[in-house]
Short mmCIF file of C-alpha atoms and ligand atoms in Angstrom, two decimals:
data_model
loop_
_atom_site.label_atom_id
_atom_site.label_comp_id
_atom_site.label_asym_id
_atom_site.label_seq_id
_atom_site.Cartn_x
_atom_site.Cartn_y
_atom_site.Cartn_z
CA MET A 1 46.41 -29.70 61.13
CA ALA A 2 43.01 -28.78 59.69
CA GLU A 3 43.12 -28.72 55.71
CA ARG A 4 41.72 -25.89 53.77
CA GLU A 5 38.63 -27.04 51.82
CA THR A 6 37.85 -25.84 48.39
CA LEU A 7 34.28 -25.54 46.98
CA GLU A 8 33.50 -25.16 43.25
CA VAL A 9 30.50 -23.27 41.95
CA ASP A 10 29.25 -21.70 38.83
CA VAL A 11 28.45 -18.25 40.50
CA LEU A 12 29.63 -16.98 43.85
CA ILE A 13 27.55 -14.08 45.01
CA VAL A 14 29.37 -12.05 47.96
CA GLY A 15 26.87 -10.28 50.22
CA GLY A 16 23.21 -11.35 51.16
CA GLY A 17 21.87 -7.83 50.97
CA PRO A 18 19.04 -6.70 48.18
CA SER A 19 21.35 -6.88 45.09
CA GLY A 20 23.11 -10.18 46.15
CA LEU A 21 19.90 -12.05 46.76
CA ALA A 22 18.20 -10.33 43.75
CA ALA A 23 20.94 -11.76 41.52
CA ALA A 24 20.76 -15.32 43.09
CA TYR A 25 16.71 -15.33 42.72
CA HIS A 26 16.92 -14.08 39.18
CA LEU A 27 19.69 -16.56 38.15
CA ARG A 28 18.08 -19.40 39.57
CA SER A 29 14.97 -18.62 37.52
CA LEU A 30 16.80 -17.91 34.50
CA ASN A 31 19.15 -20.99 35.02
CA PRO A 32 17.96 -23.68 37.28
CA ASP A 33 20.82 -26.07 36.77
CA ALA A 34 23.57 -23.29 37.81
CA SER A 35 25.25 -23.82 41.23
CA ILE A 36 24.93 -20.52 43.19
CA ALA A 37 26.39 -19.73 46.46
CA VAL A 38 25.69 -16.42 48.40
CA LEU A 39 28.42 -15.61 51.24
CA GLU A 40 26.79 -13.37 54.04
CA LYS A 41 29.17 -12.02 56.66
CA GLY A 42 26.17 -11.56 59.15
CA LYS A 43 25.41 -14.37 61.54
CA GLU A 44 21.87 -14.55 59.55
CA ILE A 45 20.76 -12.96 56.50
CA GLY A 46 19.41 -9.52 57.37
CA ALA A 47 21.71 -9.29 60.56
CA HIS A 48 23.92 -6.53 58.88
CA ILE A 49 21.10 -4.63 57.02
CA ILE A 50 20.12 -1.14 57.67
CA SER A 51 18.49 1.68 55.57
CA GLY A 52 15.86 4.20 56.02
CA ALA A 53 13.82 2.88 54.37
CA VAL A 54 11.31 4.15 51.93
CA MET A 55 11.18 1.79 49.02
CA ASP A 56 10.43 2.41 45.52
CA PRO A 57 8.61 -0.90 44.38
CA ARG A 58 9.82 -0.88 40.83
CA GLY A 59 12.85 -3.27 41.40
CA ILE A 60 10.96 -5.76 43.60
CA ASN A 61 7.87 -5.67 41.11
CA GLU A 62 10.15 -6.69 38.09
CA LEU A 63 12.09 -9.44 40.21
CA MET A 64 9.05 -11.05 41.97
CA PRO A 65 5.61 -9.51 40.71
CA ASP A 66 3.59 -11.37 43.47
CA TRP A 67 5.80 -10.10 46.25
CA LYS A 68 2.83 -8.87 48.32
CA GLU A 69 0.93 -12.00 47.89
CA LYS A 70 3.88 -13.91 49.10
CA GLY A 71 3.74 -12.02 52.20
CA ALA A 72 6.64 -9.60 52.01
CA PRO A 73 6.65 -7.52 55.37
CA VAL A 74 5.73 -3.92 54.25
CA GLU A 75 5.25 -1.53 57.37
CA ARG A 76 3.05 1.00 55.62
CA PRO A 77 2.42 2.45 52.10
CA VAL A 78 3.53 5.98 52.03
CA ARG A 79 0.37 8.32 52.76
CA GLU A 80 1.79 11.79 53.60
CA ASP A 81 4.95 13.48 52.57
CA HIS A 82 6.66 16.55 54.15
CA VAL A 83 9.83 18.30 53.66
CA THR A 84 10.61 20.90 56.21
CA TYR A 85 13.54 23.10 56.91
CA LEU A 86 14.73 23.50 60.49
CA THR A 87 16.41 26.31 62.59
CA SER A 88 17.34 25.49 66.00
CA ASN A 89 13.96 26.07 67.17
CA ARG A 90 11.57 26.64 64.47
CA LYS A 91 10.47 24.77 61.14
CA PHE A 92 9.40 25.59 57.87
CA ASP A 93 7.45 23.42 55.77
CA LEU A 94 7.81 23.72 52.04
CA PRO A 95 4.60 24.20 50.40
CA ILE A 96 5.35 21.90 47.51
CA ILE A 97 7.26 18.62 47.73
CA PRO A 98 10.09 18.65 45.28
CA PRO A 99 9.51 15.79 42.78
CA PRO A 100 12.36 13.75 43.79
CA LEU A 101 11.00 13.75 47.29
CA LYS A 102 7.51 12.64 46.48
CA ASN A 103 6.87 9.23 47.73
CA HIS A 104 3.43 8.55 46.61
CA GLY A 105 3.40 4.71 45.51
CA ASN A 106 6.30 4.04 47.69
CA TYR A 107 6.45 1.81 50.74
CA ILE A 108 7.88 2.35 54.33
CA ILE A 109 9.83 -0.71 55.16
CA SER A 110 12.24 -2.16 57.69
CA LEU A 111 14.94 -3.29 55.06
CA ASN A 112 16.37 -5.58 57.45
CA LYS A 113 13.04 -7.44 58.10
CA PHE A 114 12.34 -7.41 54.41
CA ILE A 115 15.59 -8.92 53.55
CA ARG A 116 15.11 -11.60 56.24
CA TRP A 117 11.97 -12.43 54.40
CA PHE A 118 13.56 -12.23 50.94
CA GLY A 119 16.33 -14.42 52.04
CA GLU A 120 13.89 -17.21 52.85
CA GLN A 121 12.38 -17.02 49.42
CA VAL A 122 15.74 -17.27 47.72
CA GLU A 123 16.62 -20.46 49.66
CA LYS A 124 13.27 -21.77 48.95
CA ASN A 125 14.34 -21.47 45.42
CA GLY A 126 17.41 -23.87 45.82
CA VAL A 127 20.07 -21.47 46.51
CA ASP A 128 22.87 -21.95 49.04
CA ILE A 129 23.20 -19.29 51.57
CA PHE A 130 26.32 -19.49 53.81
CA ALA A 131 25.75 -17.09 56.64
CA GLY A 132 28.33 -16.14 59.24
CA PHE A 133 31.13 -16.58 56.52
CA SER A 134 32.91 -13.30 55.55
CA GLY A 135 34.79 -12.83 52.42
CA ALA A 136 38.46 -12.25 53.20
CA ASP A 137 40.52 -12.28 50.13
CA LEU A 138 39.74 -12.48 46.40
CA LEU A 139 41.43 -15.49 44.77
CA ILE A 140 42.99 -13.94 41.59
CA GLU A 141 44.51 -15.92 38.94
CA ASP A 142 46.06 -14.83 35.67
CA GLY A 143 44.69 -11.37 35.92
CA ALA A 144 41.10 -12.75 36.61
CA VAL A 145 39.07 -13.14 39.86
CA ALA A 146 38.44 -16.92 40.31
CA GLY A 147 36.52 -16.87 43.62
CA VAL A 148 37.01 -15.87 47.17
CA ARG A 149 38.44 -17.15 50.43
CA THR A 150 36.72 -17.04 53.59
CA GLY A 151 38.10 -15.71 56.71
CA ASP A 152 39.81 -18.07 58.96
CA LYS A 153 37.84 -19.11 62.43
CA GLY A 154 39.35 -19.50 65.77
CA ILE A 155 42.37 -16.97 65.51
CA ASP A 156 43.36 -15.22 68.88
CA LYS A 157 44.18 -11.32 69.07
CA HIS A 158 47.81 -12.06 68.58
CA GLY A 159 47.54 -14.11 65.52
CA ASN A 160 47.79 -17.57 67.21
CA LYS A 161 45.66 -20.57 66.41
CA LYS A 162 43.03 -21.49 69.00
CA GLY A 163 41.53 -24.93 69.82
CA ASN A 164 38.71 -24.00 67.55
CA TYR A 165 40.74 -22.99 64.50
CA GLU A 166 39.10 -23.69 61.11
CA PRO A 167 40.98 -22.37 58.30
CA GLY A 168 38.82 -20.24 55.52
CA ILE A 169 37.45 -22.21 52.60
CA ASP A 170 38.58 -21.25 48.96
CA ILE A 171 35.14 -20.92 46.95
CA ARG A 172 36.09 -21.20 43.36
CA ALA A 173 33.66 -19.92 40.98
CA LYS A 174 33.46 -19.03 37.22
CA ILE A 175 31.82 -15.66 38.05
CA THR A 176 32.06 -13.89 41.14
CA ILE A 177 29.46 -11.09 41.87
CA LEU A 178 30.48 -8.58 44.71
CA ALA A 179 27.31 -7.50 46.45
CA GLU A 180 28.99 -6.34 49.83
CA GLY A 181 26.96 -3.04 50.21
CA SER A 182 28.55 0.41 50.56
CA ARG A 183 32.80 0.66 50.75
CA GLY A 184 32.83 -3.32 50.33
CA SER A 185 36.34 -4.55 51.60
CA LEU A 186 36.83 -7.13 48.80
CA THR A 187 35.46 -4.24 46.08
CA LYS A 188 37.96 -1.78 47.53
CA GLN A 189 40.71 -4.20 46.93
CA LEU A 190 39.65 -5.14 43.45
CA VAL A 191 39.12 -1.49 42.18
CA GLN A 192 42.65 -0.54 43.43
CA LYS A 193 44.28 -3.61 41.89
CA PHE A 194 42.45 -3.47 38.65
CA LYS A 195 42.18 0.38 38.50
CA LEU A 196 38.53 0.19 38.04
CA ASP A 197 38.15 3.77 39.01
CA ALA A 198 40.72 5.29 36.58
CA GLY A 199 39.06 8.43 35.19
CA ARG A 200 35.96 8.53 37.43
CA ASN A 201 35.29 10.88 39.96
CA PRO A 202 36.07 9.89 43.62
CA GLN A 203 33.19 8.14 45.33
CA VAL A 204 31.95 10.31 48.22
CA TYR A 205 29.61 9.03 50.86
CA THR A 206 27.27 10.01 53.76
CA VAL A 207 26.83 8.25 56.73
CA GLY A 208 23.29 7.83 58.19
CA VAL A 209 22.64 7.19 61.78
CA LYS A 210 19.57 6.14 62.86
CA GLU A 211 17.48 4.75 65.70
CA ILE A 212 14.08 3.10 65.85
CA TRP A 213 11.46 4.16 68.49
CA ASP A 214 8.20 2.84 70.13
CA VAL A 215 6.08 5.61 70.49
CA PRO A 216 2.46 4.82 71.59
CA SER A 217 1.11 8.12 70.52
CA GLN A 218 2.19 7.52 67.09
CA LYS A 219 -0.05 4.46 66.89
CA GLY A 220 -2.64 6.21 64.75
CA VAL A 221 -0.23 8.10 62.36
CA ASP A 222 -0.29 6.08 58.94
CA GLY A 223 2.60 6.10 56.41
CA ARG A 224 3.97 9.59 56.98
CA VAL A 225 7.35 10.47 55.64
CA ILE A 226 9.15 13.42 56.80
CA HIS A 227 12.52 14.86 55.29
CA THR A 228 14.35 17.83 56.98
CA MET A 229 17.08 20.21 55.80
CA GLY A 230 19.04 22.50 57.82
CA TRP A 231 19.74 22.20 61.59
CA PRO A 232 21.76 20.50 63.12
CA LEU A 233 23.90 20.85 60.06
CA THR A 234 25.29 23.98 59.15
CA THR A 235 25.25 25.34 55.59
CA GLU A 236 28.93 24.19 54.86
CA GLU A 237 27.62 20.61 55.51
CA PHE A 238 25.81 18.25 53.47
CA GLY A 239 22.89 16.00 54.69
CA GLY A 240 19.32 16.14 56.34
CA GLY A 241 17.05 14.07 58.74
CA PHE A 242 14.13 11.88 58.15
CA ILE A 243 11.24 10.31 60.10
CA TYR A 244 9.23 7.67 59.09
CA ASN A 245 5.98 6.09 60.43
CA MET A 246 6.09 2.71 60.47
CA ALA A 247 3.56 -0.05 61.70
CA ASP A 248 2.19 -0.15 65.41
CA GLY A 249 3.64 3.28 66.65
CA ARG A 250 7.33 2.66 65.56
CA VAL A 251 9.16 5.40 64.29
CA SER A 252 12.32 5.27 62.05
CA ILE A 253 14.41 8.33 62.78
CA GLY A 254 17.65 9.26 61.55
CA LEU A 255 20.25 11.71 60.35
CA VAL A 256 22.49 11.70 57.18
CA VAL A 257 25.81 13.55 57.19
CA GLY A 258 28.27 14.17 53.99
CA LEU A 259 31.48 12.56 54.75
CA ASP A 260 33.05 15.60 53.18
CA TYR A 261 32.71 17.95 55.84
CA LEU A 262 35.38 20.46 56.88
CA ASP A 263 35.32 20.21 60.69
CA PRO A 264 37.64 17.85 62.12
CA ARG A 265 35.54 17.59 65.16
CA LEU A 266 32.17 16.73 63.52
CA ASP A 267 30.43 13.94 65.19
CA PRO A 268 27.69 12.47 63.25
CA HIS A 269 26.04 10.68 66.15
CA LYS A 270 26.37 13.69 68.33
CA ARG A 271 24.57 15.51 65.88
CA PHE A 272 21.88 13.06 65.53
CA GLN A 273 21.00 13.29 69.28
CA GLU A 274 20.88 16.92 68.97
CA PHE A 275 18.36 16.66 66.01
CA LYS A 276 16.11 14.78 68.38
CA THR A 277 16.06 17.65 70.81
CA HIS A 278 14.38 20.10 68.12
CA PRO A 279 11.20 21.14 69.55
CA TYR A 280 9.18 19.53 66.58
CA ILE A 281 10.93 16.30 66.68
CA ARG A 282 11.00 15.92 70.40
CA THR A 283 7.04 16.28 70.23
CA ILE A 284 7.13 13.26 67.64
CA LEU A 285 8.93 11.22 70.22
CA GLU A 286 7.19 12.20 73.36
CA GLY A 287 6.47 9.30 75.45
CA GLY A 288 8.32 6.78 73.33
CA THR A 289 11.25 4.62 74.10
CA LEU A 290 14.30 3.54 71.98
CA TYR A 291 14.01 0.10 70.24
CA SER A 292 17.14 -0.08 68.27
CA TYR A 293 20.08 1.56 66.51
CA GLY A 294 22.34 1.29 63.86
CA ALA A 295 24.51 3.17 61.02
CA LYS A 296 25.69 2.93 57.59
CA THR A 297 27.39 4.66 54.92
CA ILE A 298 25.79 5.28 51.59
CA PRO A 299 27.81 5.79 48.19
CA GLU A 300 26.55 9.31 47.09
CA GLY A 301 28.85 10.14 44.29
CA GLY A 302 26.45 9.09 41.55
CA TYR A 303 27.10 8.10 37.89
CA TRP A 304 30.51 9.54 37.48
CA ALA A 305 31.75 7.83 40.36
CA GLN A 306 30.84 4.52 39.67
CA PRO A 307 33.82 2.23 39.08
CA GLN A 308 33.89 -0.05 36.08
CA TYR A 309 31.35 -2.67 37.45
CA TYR A 310 32.50 -5.65 35.32
CA PHE A 311 35.86 -7.42 35.32
CA ASN A 312 37.51 -10.73 34.25
CA GLY A 313 35.62 -13.22 36.25
CA GLY A 314 32.91 -11.09 37.82
CA MET A 315 30.67 -8.12 38.23
CA ILE A 316 30.07 -5.38 41.09
CA ILE A 317 26.28 -4.70 42.10
CA GLY A 318 24.08 -2.51 44.28
CA ASP A 319 25.81 -0.24 46.56
CA SER A 320 29.14 -1.70 46.22
CA GLY A 321 28.73 -0.58 42.47
CA GLY A 322 27.66 2.95 43.41
CA PHE A 323 24.04 2.34 42.18
CA LEU A 324 22.23 5.08 44.24
CA ASN A 325 20.08 7.96 43.46
CA ALA A 326 21.12 10.31 46.09
CA MET A 327 18.74 12.95 45.05
CA ARG A 328 15.78 10.74 45.75
CA LEU A 329 17.58 9.24 48.72
CA LYS A 330 17.01 5.74 47.28
CA GLY A 331 18.85 2.76 46.32
CA ILE A 332 16.89 -0.35 47.12
CA HIS A 333 15.16 -0.61 43.60
CA LEU A 334 18.57 -0.09 42.00
CA SER A 335 20.12 -2.85 43.91
CA PHE A 336 17.27 -5.22 42.73
CA LYS A 337 17.42 -4.16 39.26
CA THR A 338 21.21 -4.36 39.00
CA GLY A 339 21.20 -7.80 40.80
CA MET A 340 18.72 -8.70 38.03
CA LEU A 341 20.76 -7.51 35.16
CA ALA A 342 24.05 -9.03 36.49
CA ALA A 343 22.11 -12.54 36.80
CA GLN A 344 21.23 -11.97 33.04
CA ALA A 345 24.91 -11.23 32.08
CA ALA A 346 25.85 -14.29 34.21
CA SER A 347 23.37 -16.53 32.86
CA GLU A 348 24.44 -15.63 29.00
CA ALA A 349 28.25 -15.97 30.21
CA LEU A 350 27.52 -19.37 31.59
CA ALA A 351 25.90 -20.47 28.32
CA ALA A 352 28.65 -19.23 26.21
CA ASP A 353 31.45 -20.70 28.65
CA ASP A 354 33.23 -17.29 28.73
CA PHE A 355 33.87 -15.46 31.74
CA SER A 356 35.85 -12.73 30.46
CA GLU A 357 35.75 -8.79 30.81
CA ALA A 358 34.51 -8.66 27.21
CA ARG A 359 31.74 -10.84 27.85
CA LEU A 360 30.71 -9.52 31.11
CA LYS A 361 30.51 -6.17 29.84
CA ARG A 362 27.29 -7.10 28.82
CA PHE A 363 26.22 -6.20 32.35
CA HIS A 364 27.11 -2.64 31.62
CA ASP A 365 25.40 -2.65 28.23
CA LEU A 366 22.21 -4.02 29.88
CA VAL A 367 22.47 -1.20 32.75
CA GLU A 368 23.04 1.45 30.09
CA SER A 369 19.97 0.25 27.95
CA SER A 370 17.62 0.29 31.35
CA TRP A 371 16.05 2.51 33.71
CA VAL A 372 18.87 2.25 35.84
CA LYS A 373 20.95 4.49 33.49
CA GLU A 374 18.05 6.80 32.82
CA GLU A 375 17.57 7.38 36.49
CA LEU A 376 21.19 8.00 37.38
CA TRP A 377 21.86 10.07 34.37
CA ARG A 378 19.17 12.52 35.57
CA VAL A 379 21.09 13.14 38.90
CA ARG A 380 24.57 12.44 37.61
CA ASN A 381 25.90 16.00 39.17
CA PHE A 382 23.79 16.29 42.04
CA HIS A 383 26.31 15.60 45.13
CA GLN A 384 29.20 17.53 43.34
CA ALA A 385 26.94 20.58 43.39
CA PHE A 386 27.12 20.76 47.16
CA GLU A 387 30.87 21.09 47.59
CA HIS A 388 30.75 24.85 47.91
CA GLY A 389 27.72 24.62 50.72
CA PHE A 390 23.98 24.23 50.84
CA LEU A 391 22.97 27.43 49.03
CA SER A 392 25.18 26.80 46.25
CA GLY A 393 24.02 23.23 46.06
CA MET A 394 20.30 24.11 45.80
CA ILE A 395 20.66 26.52 43.07
CA HIS A 396 22.59 24.05 40.91
CA THR A 397 20.11 21.27 41.85
CA SER A 398 17.29 23.52 40.51
CA LEU A 399 19.47 24.16 37.28
CA GLN A 400 20.19 20.42 36.93
CA MET A 401 16.40 19.39 37.44
CA ALA A 402 15.67 21.91 34.52
CA THR A 403 18.12 20.33 32.21
CA GLY A 404 17.96 16.75 32.47
CA GLY A 405 20.67 16.68 35.17
CA ARG A 406 23.29 18.73 33.44
CA GLY A 407 23.41 21.91 35.09
CA LEU A 408 26.22 24.27 34.10
CA ARG A 409 28.22 21.55 32.29
CA ASN A 410 27.79 17.91 31.37
CA ARG A 411 30.27 16.60 34.25
CA TYR A 412 30.68 18.15 37.84
CA THR A 413 33.75 16.79 39.46
CA ASN A 414 34.61 16.65 43.16
CA HIS A 415 37.24 15.98 45.72
CA PRO A 416 37.38 12.68 47.86
CA GLY A 417 35.38 13.57 51.26
CA HIS A 418 38.64 12.89 53.30
CA ALA A 419 40.73 15.28 51.69
CA ARG A 420 38.12 18.36 52.30
CA MET A 421 38.79 18.04 55.97
CA ARG A 422 40.61 21.04 57.45
CA LYS A 423 43.30 20.93 60.18
CA VAL A 424 42.07 21.72 63.46
CA LEU A 425 44.05 25.20 63.77
CA GLU A 426 42.96 26.08 60.06
CA TYR A 427 39.36 25.38 60.75
CA TYR A 428 39.16 27.03 64.01
CA ASN A 429 41.26 29.91 62.73
CA GLY A 430 44.06 29.28 65.54
CA ALA A 431 41.48 29.42 68.27
CA VAL A 432 40.61 25.95 69.08
CA PRO A 433 37.77 25.74 71.50
CA ALA A 434 37.88 23.30 74.51
CA PRO A 435 36.17 20.04 73.82
CA VAL A 436 32.46 20.12 75.14
CA GLU A 437 31.35 17.06 76.87
CA ALA A 438 27.95 16.08 75.62
CA ALA A 439 25.20 15.59 78.08
CA PHE A 440 22.88 12.62 77.03
CA ASP A 441 19.68 12.37 79.31
CA ARG A 442 19.38 8.67 78.19
CA LYS A 443 15.42 9.32 77.63
CA LEU A 444 15.80 11.03 74.35
CA THR A 445 19.30 11.24 73.80
CA PHE A 446 21.85 8.52 74.33
CA ASP A 447 25.75 8.20 74.27
CA LYS A 448 27.23 6.02 71.78
CA LEU A 449 27.60 2.90 73.96
CA THR A 450 24.17 2.67 74.99
CA ASP A 451 23.29 3.02 71.17
CA VAL A 452 25.76 0.48 70.33
CA TYR A 453 24.19 -1.93 72.91
CA ASN A 454 20.74 -1.29 71.34
CA SER A 455 22.54 -2.59 67.83
CA GLY A 456 22.88 -6.00 68.96
CA THR A 457 26.70 -5.70 68.04
CA ASP A 458 28.60 -8.76 69.26
CA HIS A 459 32.22 -9.86 68.11
CA ASP A 460 34.39 -12.64 69.39
CA GLU A 461 36.87 -10.17 71.52
CA ASP A 462 39.71 -12.61 71.16
CA GLN A 463 40.59 -12.28 67.50
CA PRO A 464 42.68 -9.91 65.29
CA CYS A 465 41.75 -6.48 65.36
CA HIS A 466 39.70 -5.95 61.98
CA LEU A 467 40.33 -2.13 62.15
CA VAL A 468 44.03 -2.22 60.67
CA VAL A 469 46.02 1.01 61.43
CA LEU A 470 48.41 0.86 58.59
CA GLU A 471 50.81 3.58 60.24
CA PRO A 472 50.24 3.74 63.85
CA ASP A 473 52.87 6.52 64.52
CA ILE A 474 50.86 8.98 62.19
CA CYS A 475 48.18 8.65 64.80
CA THR A 476 50.31 9.70 67.80
CA ASN A 477 53.10 11.84 65.87
CA ARG A 478 50.77 13.90 63.30
CA CYS A 479 47.18 13.47 63.63
CA THR A 480 46.91 14.47 67.24
CA LYS A 481 48.46 17.57 66.23
CA GLU A 482 47.19 18.20 62.89
CA PHE A 483 43.47 16.88 63.06
CA GLY A 484 43.03 16.24 66.75
CA ASN A 485 42.42 12.39 65.95
CA PRO A 486 38.82 12.60 64.20
CA CYS A 487 38.33 9.00 64.44
CA GLN A 488 37.11 9.44 67.87
CA HIS A 489 34.54 11.86 66.65
CA PHE A 490 33.34 10.42 63.28
CA CYS A 491 33.07 6.55 64.39
CA PRO A 492 29.30 6.43 65.52
CA ALA A 493 30.21 3.40 67.90
CA ALA A 494 32.96 4.53 70.08
CA VAL A 495 35.34 2.30 68.58
CA TYR A 496 38.24 4.84 68.61
CA GLU A 497 39.39 6.07 72.16
CA TRP A 498 42.12 8.44 72.77
CA THR A 499 43.54 7.66 76.25
CA ASP A 500 45.07 9.94 78.64
CA ALA A 501 48.41 8.23 77.87
CA ASN A 502 48.20 9.88 74.41
CA ARG A 503 47.37 6.39 72.91
CA LEU A 504 44.76 5.30 70.57
CA GLN A 505 42.73 2.53 71.89
CA ILE A 506 40.52 0.34 69.24
CA ASN A 507 37.44 -1.08 70.97
CA ALA A 508 36.84 -3.17 67.85
CA SER A 509 34.05 -5.19 69.15
CA ASN A 510 31.89 -2.31 69.25
CA CYS A 511 31.90 -1.90 65.53
CA VAL A 512 28.83 -1.64 63.63
CA HIS A 513 30.49 -2.17 60.25
CA CYS A 514 29.31 1.36 58.87
CA LYS A 515 32.81 1.98 57.16
CA THR A 516 33.01 5.62 58.00
CA CYS A 517 36.62 5.20 59.47
CA ASP A 518 37.80 3.47 56.08
CA ILE A 519 36.55 6.45 54.27
CA MET A 520 36.72 9.59 56.37
CA ASP A 521 40.23 8.98 58.08
CA PRO A 522 42.40 12.28 56.70
CA TYR A 523 45.59 9.94 56.07
CA GLN A 524 43.70 6.84 54.64
CA ILE A 525 45.53 4.58 57.00
CA ILE A 526 42.39 2.89 58.40
CA ASN A 527 41.92 -0.22 56.59
CA TRP A 528 38.51 -1.95 57.37
CA VAL A 529 38.99 -5.90 57.00
CA THR A 530 36.19 -8.44 57.88
CA PRO A 531 36.26 -9.72 61.28
CA GLU A 532 35.52 -13.28 62.04
CA GLY A 533 32.42 -14.31 60.11
CA GLY A 534 29.12 -13.98 62.14
CA GLY A 535 30.23 -11.07 64.01
CA GLY A 536 28.99 -7.46 63.78
CA PRO A 537 25.68 -5.98 64.55
CA GLY A 538 22.39 -7.90 64.94
CA TYR A 539 20.02 -5.40 63.70
CA GLU A 540 16.41 -5.58 64.41
CA MET A 541 13.55 -3.49 62.55
CA LEU A 542 16.32 -1.29 61.08
FE1 SF4 B 601 32.16 2.42 61.61
FE2 SF4 B 601 34.78 2.32 61.61
FE3 SF4 B 601 33.32 2.71 63.79
FE4 SF4 B 601 33.27 0.23 62.76
S1 SF4 B 601 35.18 1.29 63.47
S2 SF4 B 601 31.53 1.63 63.60
S3 SF4 B 601 33.52 0.60 60.51
S4 SF4 B 601 33.51 3.97 61.81
#
């Protein structure tokens, strides 16, 4: 029988996105002798990376001042900013761009392409990157994280070992840095176990659903950034659209929807398809073709919703630690910077041979005295202000901007997003309309399966389901009646299908790893765990 291997390193970083790679790169320059390993669940670096994206270069400038000379792939510097309010058939441009949405000096990038390039730089610097390995479990000893066990490979869907069975590896580390992105599965385990969210606001999320288009008529449009408010979202919903002109006529288009909506039938993917049918948006995409698709959640709770991001044996950085400025719709620069600050704290802890929580609190102190704190503090109450709808949110936001982020009080609280969802009868006042089948023309609008095909998603079908429904009886006995099984609506990849036999069918191989189900299920009984390493999306240009 195959033996479980053990690997010992000084620092293990879980996640090869901007924050994890920044931590690896910076730590290598601070401490050339440290052994550093990066675990990445995608089949290669960048495969699971997706963002809008307009990058504020502040983080990468500090991390690698000559990033442009080194050939970092940038689509276009931002040249034009537009903010527009949509009704179902008209648009109203804001005469003045609100300061948080001004993008002069920023760059339109494909984060996925950028991170592929950055991963190469990190490897050239002598860091070991293990792509295709998922972190399945934390190794916890004496109240401290001592590393991570990677997922077993070669287990069939019934839990039996196949001919190619390989047990996961125990990667033991003095310091484990969690950089798993939004709603990381190890981070979730750790926060619950060590109660790292005690006294904090509940984290709230949005989901961004996006496509990349090839549009010949957009080839001459250089560096244009459009943000939209309003339709197809209603005033009780949080979110908005974006359209960014990339190089060579490529257009990045998406809709971000708050995962704290009330309507149990809301379908973010469907709303995004509707968004493209607006006369204004339709004109932009005219004559173009779909290139790729993806979806991800975004942690939007801000400063008050961040967990304690240091603990015995490690730290939490980037999206996993809630480092995101929701008002500016930006987190990449904060990911780079928090990766750097965690690397500094790790380097000092290695020198002192002390990996305790008290020592690693240094990371918190570094964050608090950096521009990360300054930036997050100014927007600390942003998302919470929208709990009572768009109009009230805009009024509070103006007030917060005038008072350095305070608004009416220092700390606004909020409810977890899933707890805000209304039961079907309650939401529709007892008169539930019959479901309307959406019509997709497959030219401008696409069904979920076609979009999933364009995400390059691939999982070995013969493996245990990575979407673990903890109490399946609730789905049939309560959820159908109470919420109408919202998983079939909120999943942007048609993973959850409700069959005629009143049975939930989980098409796990479609999963694009967005984590919406883990966040938005009203009973919190869907647990997203890592599938076999290497499975998942194969994102291109996203
Ligand atoms: Fe996202 Fe969950 Fe659907 Fe996977 S199953 S695509 S994580 S909502």
